[in-house]
XYZ file of C-alpha atoms in Angstrom:
595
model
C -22.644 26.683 15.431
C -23.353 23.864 18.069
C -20.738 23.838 20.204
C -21.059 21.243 23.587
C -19.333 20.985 26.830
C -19.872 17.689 27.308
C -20.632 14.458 25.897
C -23.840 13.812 28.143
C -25.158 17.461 26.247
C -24.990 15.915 22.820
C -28.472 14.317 21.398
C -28.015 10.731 21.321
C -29.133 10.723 18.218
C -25.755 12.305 16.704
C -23.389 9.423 18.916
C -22.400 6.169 18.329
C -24.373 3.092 19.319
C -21.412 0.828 20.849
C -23.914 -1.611 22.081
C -23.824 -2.218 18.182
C -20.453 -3.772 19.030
C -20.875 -4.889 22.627
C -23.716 -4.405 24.832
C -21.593 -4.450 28.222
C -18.530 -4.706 29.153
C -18.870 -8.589 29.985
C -18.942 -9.424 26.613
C -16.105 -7.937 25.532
C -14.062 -9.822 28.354
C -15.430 -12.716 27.337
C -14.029 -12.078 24.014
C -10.563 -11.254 25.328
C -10.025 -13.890 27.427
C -11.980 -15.968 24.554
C -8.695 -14.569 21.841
C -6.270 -15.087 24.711
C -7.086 -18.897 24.840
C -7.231 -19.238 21.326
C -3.935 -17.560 21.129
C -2.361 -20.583 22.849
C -3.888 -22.929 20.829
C -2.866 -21.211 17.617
C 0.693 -21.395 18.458
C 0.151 -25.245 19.361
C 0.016 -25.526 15.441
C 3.704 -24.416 15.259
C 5.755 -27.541 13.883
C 2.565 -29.449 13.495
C 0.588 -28.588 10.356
C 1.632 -31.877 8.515
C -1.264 -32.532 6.233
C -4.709 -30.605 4.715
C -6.845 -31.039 7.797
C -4.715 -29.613 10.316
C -3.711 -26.466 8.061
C -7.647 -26.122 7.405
C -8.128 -26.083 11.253
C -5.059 -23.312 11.638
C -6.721 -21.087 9.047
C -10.315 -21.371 10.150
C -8.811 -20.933 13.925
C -6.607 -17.987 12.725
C -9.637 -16.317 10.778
C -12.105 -16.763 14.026
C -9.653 -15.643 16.260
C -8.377 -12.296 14.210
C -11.940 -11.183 14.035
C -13.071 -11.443 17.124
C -9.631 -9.355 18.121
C -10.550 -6.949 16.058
C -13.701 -6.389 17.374
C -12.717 -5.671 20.885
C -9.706 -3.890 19.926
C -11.654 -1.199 17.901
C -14.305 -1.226 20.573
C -11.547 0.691 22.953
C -10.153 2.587 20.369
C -13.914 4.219 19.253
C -13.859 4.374 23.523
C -10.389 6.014 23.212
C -11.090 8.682 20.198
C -14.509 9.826 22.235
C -12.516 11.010 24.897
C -8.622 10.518 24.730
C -8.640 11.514 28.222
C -10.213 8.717 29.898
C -7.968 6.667 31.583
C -10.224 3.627 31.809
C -10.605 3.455 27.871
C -6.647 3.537 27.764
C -6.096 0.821 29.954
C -8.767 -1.423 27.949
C -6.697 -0.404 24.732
C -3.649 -0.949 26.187
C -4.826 -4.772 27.151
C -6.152 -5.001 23.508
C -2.529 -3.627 22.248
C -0.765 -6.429 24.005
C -3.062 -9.203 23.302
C -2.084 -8.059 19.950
C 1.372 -8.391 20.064
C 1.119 -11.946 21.396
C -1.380 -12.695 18.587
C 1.313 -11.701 16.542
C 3.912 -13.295 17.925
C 1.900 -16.790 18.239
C 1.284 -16.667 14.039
C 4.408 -15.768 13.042
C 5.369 -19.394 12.136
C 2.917 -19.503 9.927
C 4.042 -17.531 6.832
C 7.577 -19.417 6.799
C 6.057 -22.476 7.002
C 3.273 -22.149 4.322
C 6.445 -20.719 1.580
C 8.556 -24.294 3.050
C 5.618 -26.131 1.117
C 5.949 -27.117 -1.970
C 3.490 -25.904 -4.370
C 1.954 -28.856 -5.585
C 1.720 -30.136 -2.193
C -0.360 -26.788 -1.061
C -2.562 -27.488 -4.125
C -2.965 -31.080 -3.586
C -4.555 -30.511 0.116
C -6.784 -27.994 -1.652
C -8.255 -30.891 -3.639
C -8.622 -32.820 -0.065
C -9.917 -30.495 2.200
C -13.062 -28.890 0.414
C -13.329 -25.731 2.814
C -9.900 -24.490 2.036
C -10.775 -23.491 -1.508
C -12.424 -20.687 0.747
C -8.220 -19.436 1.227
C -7.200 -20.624 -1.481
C -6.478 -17.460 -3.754
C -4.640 -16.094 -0.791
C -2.682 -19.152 -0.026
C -1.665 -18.728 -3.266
C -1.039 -15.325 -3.302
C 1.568 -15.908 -0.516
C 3.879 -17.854 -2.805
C 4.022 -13.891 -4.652
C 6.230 -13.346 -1.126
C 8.378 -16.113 -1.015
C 11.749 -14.665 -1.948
C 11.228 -11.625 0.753
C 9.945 -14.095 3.686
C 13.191 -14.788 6.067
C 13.948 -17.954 7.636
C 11.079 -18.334 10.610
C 14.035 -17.849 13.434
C 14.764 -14.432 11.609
C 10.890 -13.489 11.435
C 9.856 -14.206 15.184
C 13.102 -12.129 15.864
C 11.211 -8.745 13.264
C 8.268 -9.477 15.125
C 9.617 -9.271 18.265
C 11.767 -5.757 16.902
C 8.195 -4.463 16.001
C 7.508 -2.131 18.934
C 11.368 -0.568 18.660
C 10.908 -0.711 14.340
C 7.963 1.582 14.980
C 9.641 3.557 18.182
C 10.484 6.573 15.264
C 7.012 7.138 14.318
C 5.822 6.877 18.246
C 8.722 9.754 19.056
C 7.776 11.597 16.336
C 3.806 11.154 17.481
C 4.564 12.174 20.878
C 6.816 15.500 19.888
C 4.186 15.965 17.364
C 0.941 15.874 20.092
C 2.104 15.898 23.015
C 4.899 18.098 23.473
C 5.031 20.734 20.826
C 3.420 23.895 21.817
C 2.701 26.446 19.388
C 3.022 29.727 21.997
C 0.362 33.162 22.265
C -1.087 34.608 18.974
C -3.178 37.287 19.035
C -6.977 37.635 17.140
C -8.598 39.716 15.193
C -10.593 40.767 18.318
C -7.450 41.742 19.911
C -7.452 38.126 22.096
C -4.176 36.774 23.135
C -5.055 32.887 22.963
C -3.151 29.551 22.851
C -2.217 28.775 19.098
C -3.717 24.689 18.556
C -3.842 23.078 15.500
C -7.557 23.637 15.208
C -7.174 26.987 15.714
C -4.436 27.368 13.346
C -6.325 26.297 10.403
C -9.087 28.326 10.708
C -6.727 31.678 11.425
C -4.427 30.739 8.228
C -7.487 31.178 6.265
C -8.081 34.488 8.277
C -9.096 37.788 6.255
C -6.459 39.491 8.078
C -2.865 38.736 6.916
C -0.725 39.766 10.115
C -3.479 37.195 11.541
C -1.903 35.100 9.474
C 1.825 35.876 9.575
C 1.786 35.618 13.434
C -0.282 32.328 13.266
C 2.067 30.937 10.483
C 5.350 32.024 12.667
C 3.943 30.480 15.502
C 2.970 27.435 14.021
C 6.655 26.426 12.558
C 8.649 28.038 15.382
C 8.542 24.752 17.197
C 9.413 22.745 14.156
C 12.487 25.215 13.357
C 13.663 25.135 17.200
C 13.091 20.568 16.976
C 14.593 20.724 13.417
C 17.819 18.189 14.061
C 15.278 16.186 16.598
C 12.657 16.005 14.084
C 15.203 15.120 11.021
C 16.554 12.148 13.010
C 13.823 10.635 13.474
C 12.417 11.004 10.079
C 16.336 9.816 9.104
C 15.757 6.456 11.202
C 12.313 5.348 9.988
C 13.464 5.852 6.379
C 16.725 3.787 7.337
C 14.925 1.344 9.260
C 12.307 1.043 6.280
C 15.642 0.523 3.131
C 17.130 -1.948 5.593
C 13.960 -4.146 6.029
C 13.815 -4.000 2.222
C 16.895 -5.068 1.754
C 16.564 -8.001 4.350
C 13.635 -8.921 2.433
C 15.326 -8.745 -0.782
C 13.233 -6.061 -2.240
C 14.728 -3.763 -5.300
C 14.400 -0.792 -3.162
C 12.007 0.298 -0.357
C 9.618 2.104 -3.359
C 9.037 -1.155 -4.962
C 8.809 -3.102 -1.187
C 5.762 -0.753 -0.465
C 4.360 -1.228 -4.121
C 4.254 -4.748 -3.961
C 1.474 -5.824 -1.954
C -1.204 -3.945 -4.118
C 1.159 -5.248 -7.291
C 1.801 -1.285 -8.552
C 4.220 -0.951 -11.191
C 6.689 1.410 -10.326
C 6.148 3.313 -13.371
C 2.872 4.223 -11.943
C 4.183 6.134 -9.422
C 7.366 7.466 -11.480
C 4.145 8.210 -13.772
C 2.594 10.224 -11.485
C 4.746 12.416 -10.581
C 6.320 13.562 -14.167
C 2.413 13.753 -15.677
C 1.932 16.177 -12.959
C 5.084 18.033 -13.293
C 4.782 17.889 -17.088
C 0.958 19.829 -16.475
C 1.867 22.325 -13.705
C 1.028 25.238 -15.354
C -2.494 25.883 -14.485
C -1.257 25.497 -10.336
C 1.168 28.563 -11.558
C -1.875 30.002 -13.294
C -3.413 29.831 -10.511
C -0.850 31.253 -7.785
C -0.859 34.305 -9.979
C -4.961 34.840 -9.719
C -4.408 34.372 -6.176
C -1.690 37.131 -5.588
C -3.776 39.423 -7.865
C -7.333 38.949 -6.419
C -5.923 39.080 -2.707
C -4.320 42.753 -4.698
C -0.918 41.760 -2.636
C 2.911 43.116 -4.254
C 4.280 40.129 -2.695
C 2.539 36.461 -2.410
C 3.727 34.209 0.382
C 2.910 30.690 1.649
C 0.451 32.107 4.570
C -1.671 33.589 1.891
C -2.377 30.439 0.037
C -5.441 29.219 2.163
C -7.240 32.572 2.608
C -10.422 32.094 0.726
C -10.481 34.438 -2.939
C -14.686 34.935 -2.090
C -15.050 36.669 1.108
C -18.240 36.937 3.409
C -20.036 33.479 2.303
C -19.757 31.512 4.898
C -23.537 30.110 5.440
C -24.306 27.728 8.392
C -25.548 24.393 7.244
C -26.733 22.212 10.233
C -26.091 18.592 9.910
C -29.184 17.307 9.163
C -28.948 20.214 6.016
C -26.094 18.438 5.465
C -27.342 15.317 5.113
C -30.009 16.152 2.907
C -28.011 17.997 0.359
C -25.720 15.276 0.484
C -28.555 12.827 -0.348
C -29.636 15.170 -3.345
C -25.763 15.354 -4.440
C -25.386 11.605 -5.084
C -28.444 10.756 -7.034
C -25.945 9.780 -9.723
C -25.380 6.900 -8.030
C -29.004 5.229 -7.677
C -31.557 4.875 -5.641
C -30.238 2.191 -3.538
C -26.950 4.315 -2.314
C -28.805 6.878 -1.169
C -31.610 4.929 0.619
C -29.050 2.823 2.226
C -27.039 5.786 3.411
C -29.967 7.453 4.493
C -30.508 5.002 6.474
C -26.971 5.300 8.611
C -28.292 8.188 10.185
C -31.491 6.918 11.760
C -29.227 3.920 12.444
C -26.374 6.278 14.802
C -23.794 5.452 12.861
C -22.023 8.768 13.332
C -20.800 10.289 15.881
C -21.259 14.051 15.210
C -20.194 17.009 17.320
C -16.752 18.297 18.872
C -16.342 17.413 22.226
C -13.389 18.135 24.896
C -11.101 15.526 24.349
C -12.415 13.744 21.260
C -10.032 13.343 18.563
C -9.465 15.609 15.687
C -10.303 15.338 12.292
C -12.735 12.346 10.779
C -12.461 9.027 9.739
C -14.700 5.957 8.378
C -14.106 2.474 10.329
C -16.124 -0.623 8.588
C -16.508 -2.916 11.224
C -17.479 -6.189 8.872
C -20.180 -8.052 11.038
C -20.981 -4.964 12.435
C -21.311 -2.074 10.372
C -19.246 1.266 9.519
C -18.355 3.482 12.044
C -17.867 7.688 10.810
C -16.365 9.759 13.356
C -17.092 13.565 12.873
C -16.254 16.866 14.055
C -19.117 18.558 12.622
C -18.768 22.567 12.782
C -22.422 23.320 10.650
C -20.049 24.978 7.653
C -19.319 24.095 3.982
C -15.923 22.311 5.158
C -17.945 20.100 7.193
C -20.649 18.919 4.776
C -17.595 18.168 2.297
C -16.209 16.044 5.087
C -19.126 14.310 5.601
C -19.850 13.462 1.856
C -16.208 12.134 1.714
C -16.517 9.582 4.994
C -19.554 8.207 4.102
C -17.778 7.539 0.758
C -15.594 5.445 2.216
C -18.608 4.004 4.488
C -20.558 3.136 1.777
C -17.282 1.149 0.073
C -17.420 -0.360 3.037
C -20.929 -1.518 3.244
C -21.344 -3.081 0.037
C -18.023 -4.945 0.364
C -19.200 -6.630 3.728
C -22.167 -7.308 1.791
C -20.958 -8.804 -0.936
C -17.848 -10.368 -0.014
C -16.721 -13.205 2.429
C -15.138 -12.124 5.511
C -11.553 -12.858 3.343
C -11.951 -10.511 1.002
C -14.375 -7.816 2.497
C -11.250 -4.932 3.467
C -10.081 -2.809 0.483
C -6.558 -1.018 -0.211
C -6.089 2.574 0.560
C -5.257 2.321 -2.783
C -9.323 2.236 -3.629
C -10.913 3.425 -0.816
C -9.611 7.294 -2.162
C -11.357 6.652 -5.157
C -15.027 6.027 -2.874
C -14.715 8.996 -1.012
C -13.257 11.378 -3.775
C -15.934 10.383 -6.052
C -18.822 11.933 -3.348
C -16.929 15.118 -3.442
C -16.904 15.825 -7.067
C -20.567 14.685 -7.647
C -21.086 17.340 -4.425
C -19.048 19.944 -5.957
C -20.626 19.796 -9.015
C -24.523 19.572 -7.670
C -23.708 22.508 -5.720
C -22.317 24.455 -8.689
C -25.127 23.352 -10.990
C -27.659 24.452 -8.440
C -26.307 27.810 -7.408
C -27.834 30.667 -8.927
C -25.356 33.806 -6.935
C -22.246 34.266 -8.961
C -20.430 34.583 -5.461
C -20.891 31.689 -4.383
C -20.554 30.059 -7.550
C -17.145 31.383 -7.914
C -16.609 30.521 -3.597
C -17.268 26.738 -4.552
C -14.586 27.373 -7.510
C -12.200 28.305 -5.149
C -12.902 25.489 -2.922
C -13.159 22.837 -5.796
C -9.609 24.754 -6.734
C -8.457 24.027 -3.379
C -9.416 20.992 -2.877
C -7.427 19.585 -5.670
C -4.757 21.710 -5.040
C -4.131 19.593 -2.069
C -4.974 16.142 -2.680
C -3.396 15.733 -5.799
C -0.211 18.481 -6.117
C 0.367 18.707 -2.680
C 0.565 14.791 -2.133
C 2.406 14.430 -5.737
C 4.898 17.096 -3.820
C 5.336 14.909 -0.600
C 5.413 11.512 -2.947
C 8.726 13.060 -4.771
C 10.064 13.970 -1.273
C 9.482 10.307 0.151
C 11.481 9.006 -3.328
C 14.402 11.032 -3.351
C 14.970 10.776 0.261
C 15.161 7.008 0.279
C 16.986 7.242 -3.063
C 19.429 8.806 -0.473
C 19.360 6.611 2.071
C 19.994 3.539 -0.235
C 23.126 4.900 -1.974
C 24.326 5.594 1.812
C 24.159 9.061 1.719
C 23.566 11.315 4.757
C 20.060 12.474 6.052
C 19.858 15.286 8.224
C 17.751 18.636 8.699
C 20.215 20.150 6.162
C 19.380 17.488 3.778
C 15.762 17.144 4.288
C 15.095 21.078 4.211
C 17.618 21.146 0.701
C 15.394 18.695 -1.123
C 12.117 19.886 0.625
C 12.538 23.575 -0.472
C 13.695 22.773 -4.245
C 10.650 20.644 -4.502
C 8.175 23.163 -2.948
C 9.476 26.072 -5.418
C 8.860 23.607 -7.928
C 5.349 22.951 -7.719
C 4.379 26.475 -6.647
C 6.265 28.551 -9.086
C 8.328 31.969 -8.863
C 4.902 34.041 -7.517
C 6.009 33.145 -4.401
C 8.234 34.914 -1.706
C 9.530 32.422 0.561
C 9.970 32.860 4.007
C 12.607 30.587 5.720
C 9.882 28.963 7.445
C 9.152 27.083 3.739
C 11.604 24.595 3.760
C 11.086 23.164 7.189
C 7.964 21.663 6.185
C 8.952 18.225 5.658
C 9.024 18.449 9.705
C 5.435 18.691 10.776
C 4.062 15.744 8.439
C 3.103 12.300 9.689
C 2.585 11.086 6.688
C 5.954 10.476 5.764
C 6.047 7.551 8.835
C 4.025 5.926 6.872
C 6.206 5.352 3.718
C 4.819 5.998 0.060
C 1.619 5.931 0.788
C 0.319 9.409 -0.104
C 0.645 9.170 -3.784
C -2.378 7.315 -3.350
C -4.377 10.015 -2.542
C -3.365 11.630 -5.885
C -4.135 8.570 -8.087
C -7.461 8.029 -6.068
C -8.157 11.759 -6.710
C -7.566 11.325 -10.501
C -9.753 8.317 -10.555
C -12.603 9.763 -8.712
C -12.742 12.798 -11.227
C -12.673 10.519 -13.971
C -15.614 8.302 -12.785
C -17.719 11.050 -11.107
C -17.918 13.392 -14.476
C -18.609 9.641 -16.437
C -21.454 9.215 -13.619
C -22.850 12.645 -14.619
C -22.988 11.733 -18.348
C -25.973 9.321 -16.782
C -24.503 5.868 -18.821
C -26.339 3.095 -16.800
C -22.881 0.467 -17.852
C -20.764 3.294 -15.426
C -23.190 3.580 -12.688
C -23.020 -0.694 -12.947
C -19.593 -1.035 -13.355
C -18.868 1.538 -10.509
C -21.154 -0.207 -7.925
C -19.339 -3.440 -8.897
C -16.394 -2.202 -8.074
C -17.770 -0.720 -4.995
C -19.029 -4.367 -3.761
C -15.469 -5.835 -5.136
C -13.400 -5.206 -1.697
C -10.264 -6.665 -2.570
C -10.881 -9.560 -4.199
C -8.768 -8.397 -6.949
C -5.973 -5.950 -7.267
C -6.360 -2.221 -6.825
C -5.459 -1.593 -10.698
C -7.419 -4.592 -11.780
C -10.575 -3.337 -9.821
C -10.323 0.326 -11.139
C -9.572 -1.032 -14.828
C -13.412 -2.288 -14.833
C -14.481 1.276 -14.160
C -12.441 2.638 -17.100
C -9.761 3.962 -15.465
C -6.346 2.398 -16.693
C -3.590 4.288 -14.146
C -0.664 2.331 -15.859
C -1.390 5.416 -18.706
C -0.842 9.083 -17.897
C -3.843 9.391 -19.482
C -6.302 9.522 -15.917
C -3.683 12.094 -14.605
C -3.518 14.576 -17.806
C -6.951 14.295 -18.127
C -7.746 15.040 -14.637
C -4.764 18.039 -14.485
C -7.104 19.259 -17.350
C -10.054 19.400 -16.219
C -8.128 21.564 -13.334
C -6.703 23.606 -16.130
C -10.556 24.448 -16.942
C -11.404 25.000 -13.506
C -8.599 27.944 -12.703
C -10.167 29.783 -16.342
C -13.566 29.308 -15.133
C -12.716 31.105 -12.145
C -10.880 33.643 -13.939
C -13.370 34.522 -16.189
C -16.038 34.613 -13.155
């Protein structure tokens, strides 16, 4: 594996080009004190939009102005997530950050005023003004809002409350990655070494278990000792998120965070008791796992130790990228020459550096072009990750190219369903192609896994967001007690009685940031039932799925999330995608039996 120092050691062929963005730091400058100006003017518009030419000039204004913000404000946070030590790249975001907030701030007005129109009147300067026919499905869409928009004194005064609304999730951010430490754990070479989180994922999959007992004890200790910390901050951001809904005259905070993508509630309630109703193959499952590790007792640090020892193969990136190429032939010759084209192109940035940020991500960057950050470690994990970000890249090239600026960005609620769909058509190459049983029966496990946590893991945490607010609404208290009570019931749930559970179990509600983020994980799950549903349909080789998938694929969001995934074939007001999709992981755990 290719592991680098420095920056200045890695080819520049595997960085970014962010002289795609800006070629020097002039321009982007110019740009801010180009938004700042702008700014001004924008708020000039409060109390004076009074027919259709002035609100076209707002809009067009407002449109010009966000996307030029944007620009500069990802350029520092790409400059940021290189190297979140550099103080220079901080300061640039933190200018960006408050340029923000008085963006904000200045456009406030404009929500409260457009719901104080009548709508005949907003229709009539529609008729006027020919270039606002460009806004006008999300004009309209706006009047969807109007009962939950406050009075515009009340909404400058929530805009202003933004930075202290959001102060739980920052606290929990900063105990989270800042200040928690995990303490000494010890190798299998007999190294005492400082647990990370890096490190701790790779040991919990370790061959040796009291590897993985002292990483697992290591890695909660913190959370146990914060416990009552942790739980009140969790216990404000849910309370701060049921009293905005109420303000806003919401049903409950559920339906508030449903809304904007127009979900059903019964979706989600629909999601959850399919899942429940089909857990028996995860219970299956737990069993093969206790057996084929040969252990008397099965606990939660065994459940990410790989079944298949001694595969691990190295697969550079550019192996990567070929076999990922080969993978997603289903999807037609233009896909892959586009994407094969992102690489010449530098749009990745590849290896692990000191001080780069964790993990992955895709950034579209409409004008520009999509951005994939990578911590490529030249293993199986790593091509998987890859496959899944450009996914999401891909979404978001053929949206920018085939949708106005307005309607270019897609929902979470989709953009699971791009990436997820890579996987399985990678999954299943590599299966198909495989002749040693090992390794057949390795990607199994993986493919096992993998669904293991993106769809009954996140169903878990969904029912754990539900009930907790539940809570919160009727007035009830939330505390550590609480949150552990509900997390642990839930946990012994899904995973069945194979299981002996250490008292570390129900504390881990604590270490996941998700939950700032309210219901919006169940997302994953319905974008991982999708994705199998269209990926094995894509397989069958019907030319109408490959066309109605690369519609929806160019269709950004210029139509709701269910609408958009209804013209693949996939209707998720049924149970039907989730049964099916719990089936086909029924089939997987007895194909790995029988191997």
């Amino acid at each position: 594996m290719t592991t680098y120092k420095s920056r200045k050691d890695v080819p520049v062929s595997e960085t970014w080009n962010l002289a795609d963005i800006y070629e020097e730091l002039s321009q982007w400058e110019a740009d801010l004190q180009s938004v700042e100006e702008r700014t001004q003017k924008l708020k000039a518009f409060d109390g004076n939009i009074n027919d259709a030419q002035s609100l076209y000039d707002y809009l067009i204004l407002s449109e010009e102005t966000g996307y030029t913000y944007k620009k500069l404000y990802v350029y520092t946070m790409f400059q940021v997530d290189l190297d979140t030590r550099d103080t220079k790249a901080q300061s640039l975001q933190d200018r960006a950050k408050q340029l923000g907030v008085k963006l904000s701030s200045a456009t406030s007005f404009f929500m409260p005023f457009l719901l104080s129109l009548d709508e005949s009147t907003l229709k009539g300067y529609i008729k006027e003004v020919k270039g606002l026919t460009y806004f006008e499905e999300d004009l309209l869409e706006s009047y969807r809002y109007k009962k939950h928009v406050l009075p515009k004194e009340k909404e400058e005064v929530l805009s202003e409350l933004g930075e202290a609304l959001s102060a739980p999730s920052n606290t929990f951010g900063m105990i989270n990655n800042a200040d928690i430490k995990f303490g000494d754990v010890t190798t299998k070479d007999g190294e005492t070494v400082e647990l990370t989180r890096g490190m701790y994922s790779k040991l919990i999959e370790d061959d040796n278990r009291e590897v993985r007992q002292e990483a697992y004890k290591a890695y909660y200790k913190p959370y146990v000792q914060l416990n009552n910390t942790i739980a009140s901050t969790l216990s404000s951001a849910i309370k701060n998120n049921v009293t905005l809904s109420k303000m806003r005259h919401y049903p409950s905070a559920l339906e508030k965070s449903l809304f904007s993508d127009m979900v059903p509630k019964e979706v989600y309630d629909n999601l959850i008791e399919a899942t429940k109703a089909n857990i028996e193959p995860l219970h299956r499952y737990t069993k093969i796992r206790k057996q084929t590790l040969g252990l008397d007792e099965l606990r939660q640090y065994d459940l990410n130790v790989p079944l298949v020892k001694d595969v691990k193969e190295e697969i550079s990136f550019d192996e990567a990228y070929e076999t990922m190429l080969k993978s997603l032939a289903p999807l037609g010759e233009e896909y892959v020459e586009t994407l094969k084209g992102f690489k010449e192109k530098r749009y990745f940035d590849v290896r692990e550096t000191p001080g780069k940020r964790s993990g992955a991500y895709n950034l579209g960057l409409y004008g520009v072009h999509p951005f994939v950050l990578l911590n490529h470690q030249d293993d199986l994990d790593s091509l998987f990750t890859l496959v899944h970000e450009c996914g999401h890249a891909m979404h978001s090239w053929y949206s920018s190219n085939h949708q106005p600026q307005i309607s270019a960005g897609y929902s979470i609620f989709v953009a699971e369903v791009a990436s997820t769909v890579n996987e399985v058509l990678l999954i299943r190459y590599l299966l198909k192609h495989t002749e040693d049983e090992k390794m057949k029966k390795h990607l199994l496990n993986h493919f096992i896994d993998s669904f293991r946590g993106t769809l009954f893991t996140q169903v878990m945490f969904s029912e754990f967001e539900k009930i907790t607010h539940e809570k919160a609404e009727k007035g009830e208290p939330l505390n550590a007690e609480v949150f552990n009570e509900v997390y642990e019931t839930i946990f012994r749930e899904f995973n069945g009685d194979e299981i002996v559970f250490d008292e570390e179990v129900k504390y881990g509600w604590s270490r996941i940031p998700h939950f700032y983020r309210p219901f919006y994980v169940y997302k994953y799950a319905t974008g991982y039932a999708s994705a199998i549903q269209i990926a094995d349909q894509l397989l069958e080789g019907k030319p109408e799925t490959l066309e109605n998938y690369l519609t929806f694929l160019k269709s950004g969001s210029s139509d709701y999330p269910l609408e958009l995934l209804q013209a693949t074939g996939v209707d998720l007001t049924k149970p039907e995608p989730i049964r099916n999709a719990l089936a086909i992981f029924g089939e997987l755990v007895d194909e790995f039996s029988n191997l």
